[in-house]
Amino acid sequence: MLEELKKQVCHANKMLQTHGLITLTWGNVSGIDRKKGLIVIKPSGIPFDELQPENMAVVDMDGKPLPGSLIPSSDTPTHIELYKNFMNAGSIVHTHSPWATVWAQAGKSIPPLGTTHADHFYGEIPCTRKLTEQEIKSDYETSTGKVIVETFADRDPEAMPAVLVHGHGPFVWGKDCKTAIENAVALEMVAKMAYHTLQLNDVKSIDRWLLDKHYNRKHGKEAYYGQGKKNQKSKGHE
Amino acid sequence: MLEELKKQVCHANKMLQTHGLITLTWGNVSGIDRKKGLIVIKPSGIPFDELQPENMAVVDMDGKPLPGSLIPSSDTPTHIELYKNFMNAGSIVHTHSPWATVWAQAGKSIPPLGTTHADHFYGEIPCTRKLTEQEIKSDYETSTGKVIVETFADRDPEAMPAVLVHGHGPFVWGKDCKTAIENAVALEMVAKMAYHTLQLNDVKSIDRWLLDKHYNRKHGKEAYYGQGKKNQKSKGHE
Amino acid sequence: MLEELKKQVCHANKMLQTHGLITLTWGNVSGIDRKKGLIVIKPSGIPFDELQPENMAVVDMDGKPLPGSLIPSSDTPTHIELYKNFMNAGSIVHTHSPWATVWAQAGKSIPPLGTTHADHFYGEIPCTRKLTEQEIKSDYETSTGKVIVETFADRDPEAMPAVLVHGHGPFVWGKDCKTAIENAVALEMVAKMAYHTLQLNDVKSIDRWLLDKHYNRKHGKEAYYGQGKKNQKSKGHE
Amino acid sequence: MLEELKKQVCHANKMLQTHGLITLTWGNVSGIDRKKGLIVIKPSGIPFDELQPENMAVVDMDGKPLPGSLIPSSDTPTHIELYKNFMNAGSIVHTHSPWATVWAQAGKSIPPLGTTHADHFYGEIPCTRKLTEQEIKSDYETSTGKVIVETFADRDPEAMPAVLVHGHGPFVWGKDCKTAIENAVALEMVAKMAYHTLQLNDVKSIDRWLLDKHYNRKHGKEAYYGQGKKNQKSKGHE
């Protein structure tokens, strides 16, 4: 079964490129096998074009690579921190996709300005506080995970599957690799459109009922998207 | 004859991708056979790459799928509302194309700032009012159609084949799939250029006579584009 | 020899697409054979993909199509007006390329803000005045040509091979099709960069000596680009 | 061994196109063989598509082409000035990539607004002063090199492998062609994101400790990226 997860994680890493979310090697995807307590993640320093299922790195929940594994992405401790706290996350994506990163650099949360946002994210996409000097100097990548978890103290990571790390960039997650990648794609587009909307008009948020309607018609108990459970291939609205 | 329409609607859905108007599965195209009173539309939850003429959904004017049809797009009630009121519309396109959506999110109509606009849209491209809480909570997609129709109370949907739904995105139409797609492409470019024009200079509109000239040389009774009716392959200016 | 010109004009029309200057059918290229007094131009209403050397339209200096020719682009009278007045122009390009069109819609000339500009355009790229109601209503396309010529009353069309028509878009020219296309590509990039430069800083123009240096090292009598006349394949700086 | 360098320089020139940093022929890459005191550089006036390892120009440290060499890029004297002063530079890249050029045209240094910046550039990416009239009129390309060197009087060109020449565009370098190209790609993205960040929020810089952390975890003595020296294929963070 790890073979299947390695295949999915490898494919998802390559999809980051397909969707234009990657410049050079700035990004990584991981997936978790919660029963085995093992995480599969992009190996450090291997170009996207050379990724194969068999060279995916595998680490345990302490970040220790399994024997024979390549060295995992240096962001691995951040991923682990999120998996430990966001129990529904099956896959995590980190990129420096430009529009999401612009908001992270500005230190601003992305307000919900339209139904595209509401279809994927239930409310404003939060930006973390800055890390302190101490947090950066000692165990930086774990601190990054901790500040994300802190930001979600009063948020539901299932309804809000993305965060902007202050001065850095986005982390995004989902129940599986496919959903996590879709959320990363949606975040980038939502970030781009929110940026330009605010240049045109100083709007604050769509109405709560419109946010509710769009989020729930897709994710709620009475969601009415797709071909029913059997044939449902996508949760996108269409 | 529905076979031909299914082919056209399927092709038009794929053209949304070709023209870069689609992110993930955010969009759909429909076409109508007015004699039969049947609408062909993208099925819900099927990725664009898997669309085939034979899996296009077919519904009647009450939105009821024909036996054997896949479940239609959840936006189908909006399409039906428009077909019932805009009698010249043979095809309807809905996307979340980013520049048009930015204007919709800002809640602003797009003023006619150049001849590119005038070649396709006769006047400002209107943005609807917001839907009320009640309209959103009961029969949301039909309400979306109704607020569009309300916006066109004093407008001609043939001369203005596009609208921005407040906080949501564009709906576009045309006499057939090809024209509706061209209008969707034109809207996106016009929205992008109007946005940037206003950052450079606080202009209001081109002169009425320039708007008239460009719209009419292409769409008026004495239009002088193309190779005459026989060989005319495109209504673009060139 | 018209066969060779037809080939070049056809190729140049297709290059507009390659360089991303074209949306739908919004644009055209022409070339002139000054000895024969004949102009080869994109036919009206034929999609770019279907263009072939043999279906290029051919007109005389009064705009009359040669027997057997397809109907020429409706912008032909503008091209003719320019050929009559700009004796060094061997080819003319008209597009609605977005960044140049944004400046045209804003009614602003593009100031020379960097050496990229100076490498192609000697000074600010002018925007015409608006056409009057009368000019638009009678012989619109010829009036468009005339207002361009008027704008160049005190300018050298060889040193400034581009203009923005107010509320419309760019016309660009060059000694041959290749040069005209290169100037159209350069204009679009220069327009994009000038727009963003002004958002960052309220600069006015590069110094006259920098403008002179770059323009003359490429176009002046003592230009020192390329492999010498024999092997020179491009006038770009590299 | 010059054959190997010619191959690398030729490949790097083509990579400028692959990464979208080139419009027309606006750019060039060189590499140096410091033992032989020879520089390999793009020949002047040859389109990128026609570049072959064997037609790369070769010059000595006085800019004199070797017998049989094509004429080198007219920017060669700038490259030479940099190689003479930045002893760790093994390759130099010059482009007019739009976002970096926008900052150069605005005459502004790019502040470090995020970790993407810190991963590649240790501090603000400087913009040179303007060249004087005298410097432009006499030996312009060498003056361009000298003003860059002047800008680095109190900077380390290894920790800051890029500069913006006022009113012109970027020069970027690295220990070899691959690194120089990666720095050019990173500069363009950093320039784009910094531009938009400042439109959203008037931020000044990330904290010094975050800058230090990101720069040093990748470039410092205790860098912990990649698969160790043996397998390290990329210095990107992933």
PDB file of C-alpha atoms in Angstrom, chain B residues 19-217:
ATOM      1  CA  HIS B  19      -8.918  29.648 -24.571  1.00  0.00           C
ATOM      2  CA  GLY B  20      -7.650  29.586 -20.981  1.00  0.00           C
ATOM      3  CA  LEU B  21     -11.017  30.512 -19.461  1.00  0.00           C
ATOM      4  CA  ILE B  22     -11.178  27.482 -17.161  1.00  0.00           C
ATOM      5  CA  THR B  23      -9.480  26.599 -13.880  1.00  0.00           C
ATOM      6  CA  LEU B  24     -10.187  23.052 -12.651  1.00  0.00           C
ATOM      7  CA  THR B  25     -13.860  22.418 -13.513  1.00  0.00           C
ATOM      8  CA  TRP B  26     -15.158  25.949 -12.990  1.00  0.00           C
ATOM      9  CA  GLY B  27     -17.400  26.456 -15.986  1.00  0.00           C
ATOM     10  CA  ASN B  28     -19.934  24.972 -18.365  1.00  0.00           C
ATOM     11  CA  VAL B  29     -21.556  25.480 -21.751  1.00  0.00           C
ATOM     12  CA  SER B  30     -25.066  24.595 -22.848  1.00  0.00           C
ATOM     13  CA  GLY B  31     -26.984  24.734 -26.123  1.00  0.00           C
ATOM     14  CA  ILE B  32     -30.704  24.674 -26.830  1.00  0.00           C
ATOM     15  CA  ASP B  33     -32.859  23.009 -29.441  1.00  0.00           C
ATOM     16  CA  ARG B  34     -35.832  25.359 -29.335  1.00  0.00           C
ATOM     17  CA  LYS B  35     -38.037  23.221 -31.564  1.00  0.00           C
ATOM     18  CA  LYS B  36     -37.672  20.185 -29.346  1.00  0.00           C
ATOM     19  CA  GLY B  37     -37.572  22.283 -26.158  1.00  0.00           C
ATOM     20  CA  LEU B  38     -34.443  20.464 -24.987  1.00  0.00           C
ATOM     21  CA  ILE B  39     -31.202  21.745 -23.523  1.00  0.00           C
ATOM     22  CA  VAL B  40     -27.838  19.995 -23.831  1.00  0.00           C
ATOM     23  CA  ILE B  41     -25.392  20.872 -21.039  1.00  0.00           C
ATOM     24  CA  LYS B  42     -22.163  19.729 -19.392  1.00  0.00           C
ATOM     25  CA  PRO B  43     -22.853  16.895 -16.934  1.00  0.00           C
ATOM     26  CA  SER B  44     -22.081  17.612 -13.284  1.00  0.00           C
ATOM     27  CA  GLY B  45     -18.738  16.526 -11.906  1.00  0.00           C
ATOM     28  CA  ILE B  46     -17.167  15.180 -15.098  1.00  0.00           C
ATOM     29  CA  PRO B  47     -13.697  16.595 -15.800  1.00  0.00           C
ATOM     30  CA  PHE B  48     -13.351  18.490 -19.077  1.00  0.00           C
ATOM     31  CA  ASP B  49     -10.902  15.932 -20.453  1.00  0.00           C
ATOM     32  CA  GLU B  50     -13.470  13.164 -20.167  1.00  0.00           C
ATOM     33  CA  LEU B  51     -16.279  15.001 -21.942  1.00  0.00           C
ATOM     34  CA  GLN B  52     -17.671  13.234 -25.000  1.00  0.00           C
ATOM     35  CA  PRO B  53     -20.707  14.164 -27.112  1.00  0.00           C
ATOM     36  CA  GLU B  54     -22.457  11.045 -25.825  1.00  0.00           C
ATOM     37  CA  ASN B  55     -22.113  11.932 -22.131  1.00  0.00           C
ATOM     38  CA  MET B  56     -23.573  15.443 -22.463  1.00  0.00           C
ATOM     39  CA  ALA B  57     -26.603  15.812 -20.169  1.00  0.00           C
ATOM     40  CA  VAL B  58     -29.996  16.534 -21.746  1.00  0.00           C
ATOM     41  CA  VAL B  59     -32.866  18.237 -19.869  1.00  0.00           C
ATOM     42  CA  ASP B  60     -36.254  19.611 -20.733  1.00  0.00           C
ATOM     43  CA  MET B  61     -37.345  23.193 -20.041  1.00  0.00           C
ATOM     44  CA  ASP B  62     -38.261  22.263 -16.470  1.00  0.00           C
ATOM     45  CA  GLY B  63     -34.734  20.982 -15.863  1.00  0.00           C
ATOM     46  CA  LYS B  64     -35.780  17.355 -15.797  1.00  0.00           C
ATOM     47  CA  PRO B  65     -33.063  15.086 -17.231  1.00  0.00           C
ATOM     48  CA  LEU B  66     -34.124  12.819 -20.078  1.00  0.00           C
ATOM     49  CA  PRO B  67     -34.064   9.099 -19.239  1.00  0.00           C
ATOM     50  CA  GLY B  68     -30.491   7.842 -19.420  1.00  0.00           C
ATOM     51  CA  SER B  69     -28.947  11.301 -19.136  1.00  0.00           C
ATOM     52  CA  LEU B  70     -26.203  12.000 -16.639  1.00  0.00           C
ATOM     53  CA  ILE B  71     -26.982  14.545 -13.926  1.00  0.00           C
ATOM     54  CA  PRO B  72     -26.698  18.032 -15.495  1.00  0.00           C
ATOM     55  CA  SER B  73     -24.535  20.855 -14.165  1.00  0.00           C
ATOM     56  CA  SER B  74     -25.913  22.293 -10.932  1.00  0.00           C
ATOM     57  CA  ASP B  75     -26.097  25.653 -12.728  1.00  0.00           C
ATOM     58  CA  THR B  76     -28.737  24.281 -15.122  1.00  0.00           C
ATOM     59  CA  PRO B  77     -31.654  26.257 -13.576  1.00  0.00           C
ATOM     60  CA  THR B  78     -29.783  29.497 -14.322  1.00  0.00           C
ATOM     61  CA  HIS B  79     -29.315  28.475 -17.958  1.00  0.00           C
ATOM     62  CA  ILE B  80     -33.018  27.589 -18.263  1.00  0.00           C
ATOM     63  CA  GLU B  81     -34.108  30.935 -16.846  1.00  0.00           C
ATOM     64  CA  LEU B  82     -32.002  32.710 -19.449  1.00  0.00           C
ATOM     65  CA  TYR B  83     -33.219  30.571 -22.349  1.00  0.00           C
ATOM     66  CA  LYS B  84     -36.822  31.291 -21.334  1.00  0.00           C
ATOM     67  CA  ASN B  85     -36.268  35.042 -21.422  1.00  0.00           C
ATOM     68  CA  PHE B  86     -33.561  35.638 -24.009  1.00  0.00           C
ATOM     69  CA  MET B  87     -35.185  34.151 -27.065  1.00  0.00           C
ATOM     70  CA  ASN B  88     -32.231  34.708 -29.369  1.00  0.00           C
ATOM     71  CA  ALA B  89     -29.779  32.858 -27.171  1.00  0.00           C
ATOM     72  CA  GLY B  90     -28.849  29.510 -28.696  1.00  0.00           C
ATOM     73  CA  SER B  91     -25.969  28.801 -26.329  1.00  0.00           C
ATOM     74  CA  ILE B  92     -24.926  29.933 -22.850  1.00  0.00           C
ATOM     75  CA  VAL B  93     -21.461  29.943 -21.297  1.00  0.00           C
ATOM     76  CA  HIS B  94     -20.631  30.247 -17.597  1.00  0.00           C
ATOM     77  CA  THR B  95     -17.051  30.570 -16.400  1.00  0.00           C
ATOM     78  CA  HIS B  96     -15.029  31.959 -13.528  1.00  0.00           C
ATOM     79  CA  SER B  97     -12.533  33.492 -15.973  1.00  0.00           C
ATOM     80  CA  PRO B  98     -10.366  35.654 -13.730  1.00  0.00           C
ATOM     81  CA  TRP B  99     -10.650  39.187 -15.156  1.00  0.00           C
ATOM     82  CA  ALA B 100     -14.414  39.079 -15.642  1.00  0.00           C
ATOM     83  CA  THR B 101     -14.740  37.557 -12.175  1.00  0.00           C
ATOM     84  CA  VAL B 102     -12.632  40.365 -10.669  1.00  0.00           C
ATOM     85  CA  TRP B 103     -15.185  42.905 -11.950  1.00  0.00           C
ATOM     86  CA  ALA B 104     -18.053  40.732 -10.665  1.00  0.00           C
ATOM     87  CA  GLN B 105     -16.383  40.498  -7.247  1.00  0.00           C
ATOM     88  CA  ALA B 106     -15.905  44.264  -7.202  1.00  0.00           C
ATOM     89  CA  GLY B 107     -19.610  44.600  -8.060  1.00  0.00           C
ATOM     90  CA  LYS B 108     -18.863  46.903 -10.980  1.00  0.00           C
ATOM     91  CA  SER B 109     -20.110  47.078 -14.551  1.00  0.00           C
ATOM     92  CA  ILE B 110     -17.416  47.253 -17.233  1.00  0.00           C
ATOM     93  CA  PRO B 111     -17.505  50.592 -19.066  1.00  0.00           C
ATOM     94  CA  PRO B 112     -16.857  50.631 -22.819  1.00  0.00           C
ATOM     95  CA  LEU B 113     -13.310  52.019 -22.967  1.00  0.00           C
ATOM     96  CA  GLY B 114     -12.284  51.013 -26.453  1.00  0.00           C
ATOM     97  CA  THR B 115     -13.247  49.647 -29.839  1.00  0.00           C
ATOM     98  CA  THR B 116     -12.456  46.072 -28.778  1.00  0.00           C
ATOM     99  CA  HIS B 117     -15.342  46.369 -26.355  1.00  0.00           C
ATOM    100  CA  ALA B 118     -17.576  48.042 -28.949  1.00  0.00           C
ATOM    101  CA  ASP B 119     -16.889  45.276 -31.480  1.00  0.00           C
ATOM    102  CA  HIS B 120     -18.680  42.803 -29.191  1.00  0.00           C
ATOM    103  CA  PHE B 121     -20.723  44.629 -26.559  1.00  0.00           C
ATOM    104  CA  TYR B 122     -22.976  47.601 -27.194  1.00  0.00           C
ATOM    105  CA  GLY B 123     -22.470  49.678 -24.044  1.00  0.00           C
ATOM    106  CA  GLU B 124     -21.349  48.869 -20.525  1.00  0.00           C
ATOM    107  CA  ILE B 125     -21.385  45.210 -19.534  1.00  0.00           C
ATOM    108  CA  PRO B 126     -23.739  45.231 -16.542  1.00  0.00           C
ATOM    109  CA  CYS B 127     -23.156  43.781 -13.111  1.00  0.00           C
ATOM    110  CA  THR B 128     -26.307  42.537 -11.375  1.00  0.00           C
ATOM    111  CA  ARG B 129     -27.427  43.667  -7.956  1.00  0.00           C
ATOM    112  CA  LYS B 130     -26.618  41.349  -5.045  1.00  0.00           C
ATOM    113  CA  LEU B 131     -29.033  38.516  -4.428  1.00  0.00           C
ATOM    114  CA  THR B 132     -30.940  38.847  -1.156  1.00  0.00           C
ATOM    115  CA  GLU B 133     -30.574  36.378   1.675  1.00  0.00           C
ATOM    116  CA  GLN B 134     -33.986  34.979   0.788  1.00  0.00           C
ATOM    117  CA  GLU B 135     -33.153  34.540  -2.885  1.00  0.00           C
ATOM    118  CA  ILE B 136     -29.974  32.698  -1.995  1.00  0.00           C
ATOM    119  CA  LYS B 137     -31.606  30.400   0.527  1.00  0.00           C
ATOM    120  CA  SER B 138     -34.492  29.344  -1.709  1.00  0.00           C
ATOM    121  CA  ASP B 139     -33.813  28.095  -5.207  1.00  0.00           C
ATOM    122  CA  TYR B 140     -30.476  29.818  -5.535  1.00  0.00           C
ATOM    123  CA  GLU B 141     -29.639  28.907  -9.121  1.00  0.00           C
ATOM    124  CA  THR B 142     -33.045  29.992 -10.449  1.00  0.00           C
ATOM    125  CA  SER B 143     -32.719  33.244  -8.493  1.00  0.00           C
ATOM    126  CA  THR B 144     -29.403  33.811 -10.213  1.00  0.00           C
ATOM    127  CA  GLY B 145     -31.163  33.534 -13.562  1.00  0.00           C
ATOM    128  CA  LYS B 146     -33.961  35.853 -12.428  1.00  0.00           C
ATOM    129  CA  VAL B 147     -31.595  38.599 -11.252  1.00  0.00           C
ATOM    130  CA  ILE B 148     -29.890  38.475 -14.649  1.00  0.00           C
ATOM    131  CA  VAL B 149     -33.218  38.822 -16.425  1.00  0.00           C
ATOM    132  CA  GLU B 150     -34.114  41.703 -14.087  1.00  0.00           C
ATOM    133  CA  THR B 151     -30.843  43.411 -15.036  1.00  0.00           C
ATOM    134  CA  PHE B 152     -31.886  43.202 -18.692  1.00  0.00           C
ATOM    135  CA  ALA B 153     -35.309  44.809 -18.122  1.00  0.00           C
ATOM    136  CA  ASP B 154     -34.142  47.782 -20.167  1.00  0.00           C
ATOM    137  CA  ARG B 155     -31.349  46.131 -22.103  1.00  0.00           C
ATOM    138  CA  ASP B 156     -31.243  44.110 -25.311  1.00  0.00           C
ATOM    139  CA  PRO B 157     -29.627  40.708 -24.697  1.00  0.00           C
ATOM    140  CA  GLU B 158     -28.687  40.452 -28.351  1.00  0.00           C
ATOM    141  CA  ALA B 159     -26.678  43.692 -28.305  1.00  0.00           C
ATOM    142  CA  MET B 160     -25.296  42.897 -24.849  1.00  0.00           C
ATOM    143  CA  PRO B 161     -24.556  39.168 -24.744  1.00  0.00           C
ATOM    144  CA  ALA B 162     -22.890  39.093 -21.309  1.00  0.00           C
ATOM    145  CA  VAL B 163     -23.517  39.886 -17.670  1.00  0.00           C
ATOM    146  CA  LEU B 164     -21.553  39.806 -14.426  1.00  0.00           C
ATOM    147  CA  VAL B 165     -23.341  38.197 -11.493  1.00  0.00           C
ATOM    148  CA  HIS B 166     -22.444  40.170  -8.344  1.00  0.00           C
ATOM    149  CA  GLY B 167     -19.850  38.362  -6.241  1.00  0.00           C
ATOM    150  CA  HIS B 168     -19.868  35.390  -8.573  1.00  0.00           C
ATOM    151  CA  GLY B 169     -18.769  35.629 -12.222  1.00  0.00           C
ATOM    152  CA  PRO B 170     -19.862  35.986 -15.854  1.00  0.00           C
ATOM    153  CA  PHE B 171     -22.658  34.434 -17.888  1.00  0.00           C
ATOM    154  CA  VAL B 172     -22.319  34.923 -21.646  1.00  0.00           C
ATOM    155  CA  TRP B 173     -24.463  33.884 -24.583  1.00  0.00           C
ATOM    156  CA  GLY B 174     -24.781  33.934 -28.354  1.00  0.00           C
ATOM    157  CA  LYS B 175     -26.857  32.640 -31.221  1.00  0.00           C
ATOM    158  CA  ASP B 176     -24.806  29.438 -31.260  1.00  0.00           C
ATOM    159  CA  CYS B 177     -21.983  27.776 -29.321  1.00  0.00           C
ATOM    160  CA  LYS B 178     -19.261  29.318 -31.480  1.00  0.00           C
ATOM    161  CA  THR B 179     -20.555  32.853 -30.965  1.00  0.00           C
ATOM    162  CA  ALA B 180     -21.111  32.352 -27.243  1.00  0.00           C
ATOM    163  CA  ILE B 181     -17.522  31.135 -26.815  1.00  0.00           C
ATOM    164  CA  GLU B 182     -16.188  34.084 -28.834  1.00  0.00           C
ATOM    165  CA  ASN B 183     -18.154  36.456 -26.632  1.00  0.00           C
ATOM    166  CA  ALA B 184     -16.727  34.791 -23.516  1.00  0.00           C
ATOM    167  CA  VAL B 185     -13.198  35.200 -24.886  1.00  0.00           C
ATOM    168  CA  ALA B 186     -13.888  38.833 -25.812  1.00  0.00           C
ATOM    169  CA  LEU B 187     -15.369  39.558 -22.377  1.00  0.00           C
ATOM    170  CA  GLU B 188     -12.277  38.267 -20.606  1.00  0.00           C
ATOM    171  CA  MET B 189      -9.926  40.389 -22.697  1.00  0.00           C
ATOM    172  CA  VAL B 190     -12.152  43.472 -22.457  1.00  0.00           C
ATOM    173  CA  ALA B 191     -12.332  43.027 -18.656  1.00  0.00           C
ATOM    174  CA  LYS B 192      -8.533  42.749 -18.436  1.00  0.00           C
ATOM    175  CA  MET B 193      -7.917  45.818 -20.563  1.00  0.00           C
ATOM    176  CA  ALA B 194     -10.569  47.961 -18.845  1.00  0.00           C
ATOM    177  CA  TYR B 195      -9.053  47.121 -15.452  1.00  0.00           C
ATOM    178  CA  HIS B 196      -5.610  48.325 -16.503  1.00  0.00           C
ATOM    179  CA  THR B 197      -6.888  51.321 -18.443  1.00  0.00           C
ATOM    180  CA  LEU B 198      -8.482  52.694 -15.275  1.00  0.00           C
ATOM    181  CA  GLN B 199      -5.193  52.315 -13.397  1.00  0.00           C
ATOM    182  CA  LEU B 200      -3.556  54.544 -16.026  1.00  0.00           C
ATOM    183  CA  ASN B 201      -6.247  57.158 -16.474  1.00  0.00           C
ATOM    184  CA  ASP B 202      -9.678  57.900 -15.044  1.00  0.00           C
ATOM    185  CA  VAL B 203     -11.532  57.650 -18.352  1.00  0.00           C
ATOM    186  CA  LYS B 204     -15.289  57.061 -18.497  1.00  0.00           C
ATOM    187  CA  SER B 205     -16.283  55.768 -21.921  1.00  0.00           C
ATOM    188  CA  ILE B 206     -15.450  56.082 -25.583  1.00  0.00           C
ATOM    189  CA  ASP B 207     -17.652  58.499 -27.498  1.00  0.00           C
ATOM    190  CA  ARG B 208     -21.109  57.287 -28.449  1.00  0.00           C
ATOM    191  CA  TRP B 209     -20.326  57.641 -32.190  1.00  0.00           C
ATOM    192  CA  LEU B 210     -17.237  55.442 -31.919  1.00  0.00           C
ATOM    193  CA  LEU B 211     -19.235  52.815 -30.008  1.00  0.00           C
ATOM    194  CA  ASP B 212     -21.968  52.970 -32.644  1.00  0.00           C
ATOM    195  CA  LYS B 213     -19.525  52.786 -35.536  1.00  0.00           C
ATOM    196  CA  HIS B 214     -17.675  49.709 -34.283  1.00  0.00           C
ATOM    197  CA  TYR B 215     -20.739  47.839 -33.097  1.00  0.00           C
ATOM    198  CA  ASN B 216     -22.634  48.501 -36.283  1.00  0.00           C
ATOM    199  CA  ARG B 217     -19.880  47.863 -38.779  1.00  0.00           C
TER     200      ARG B 217
END
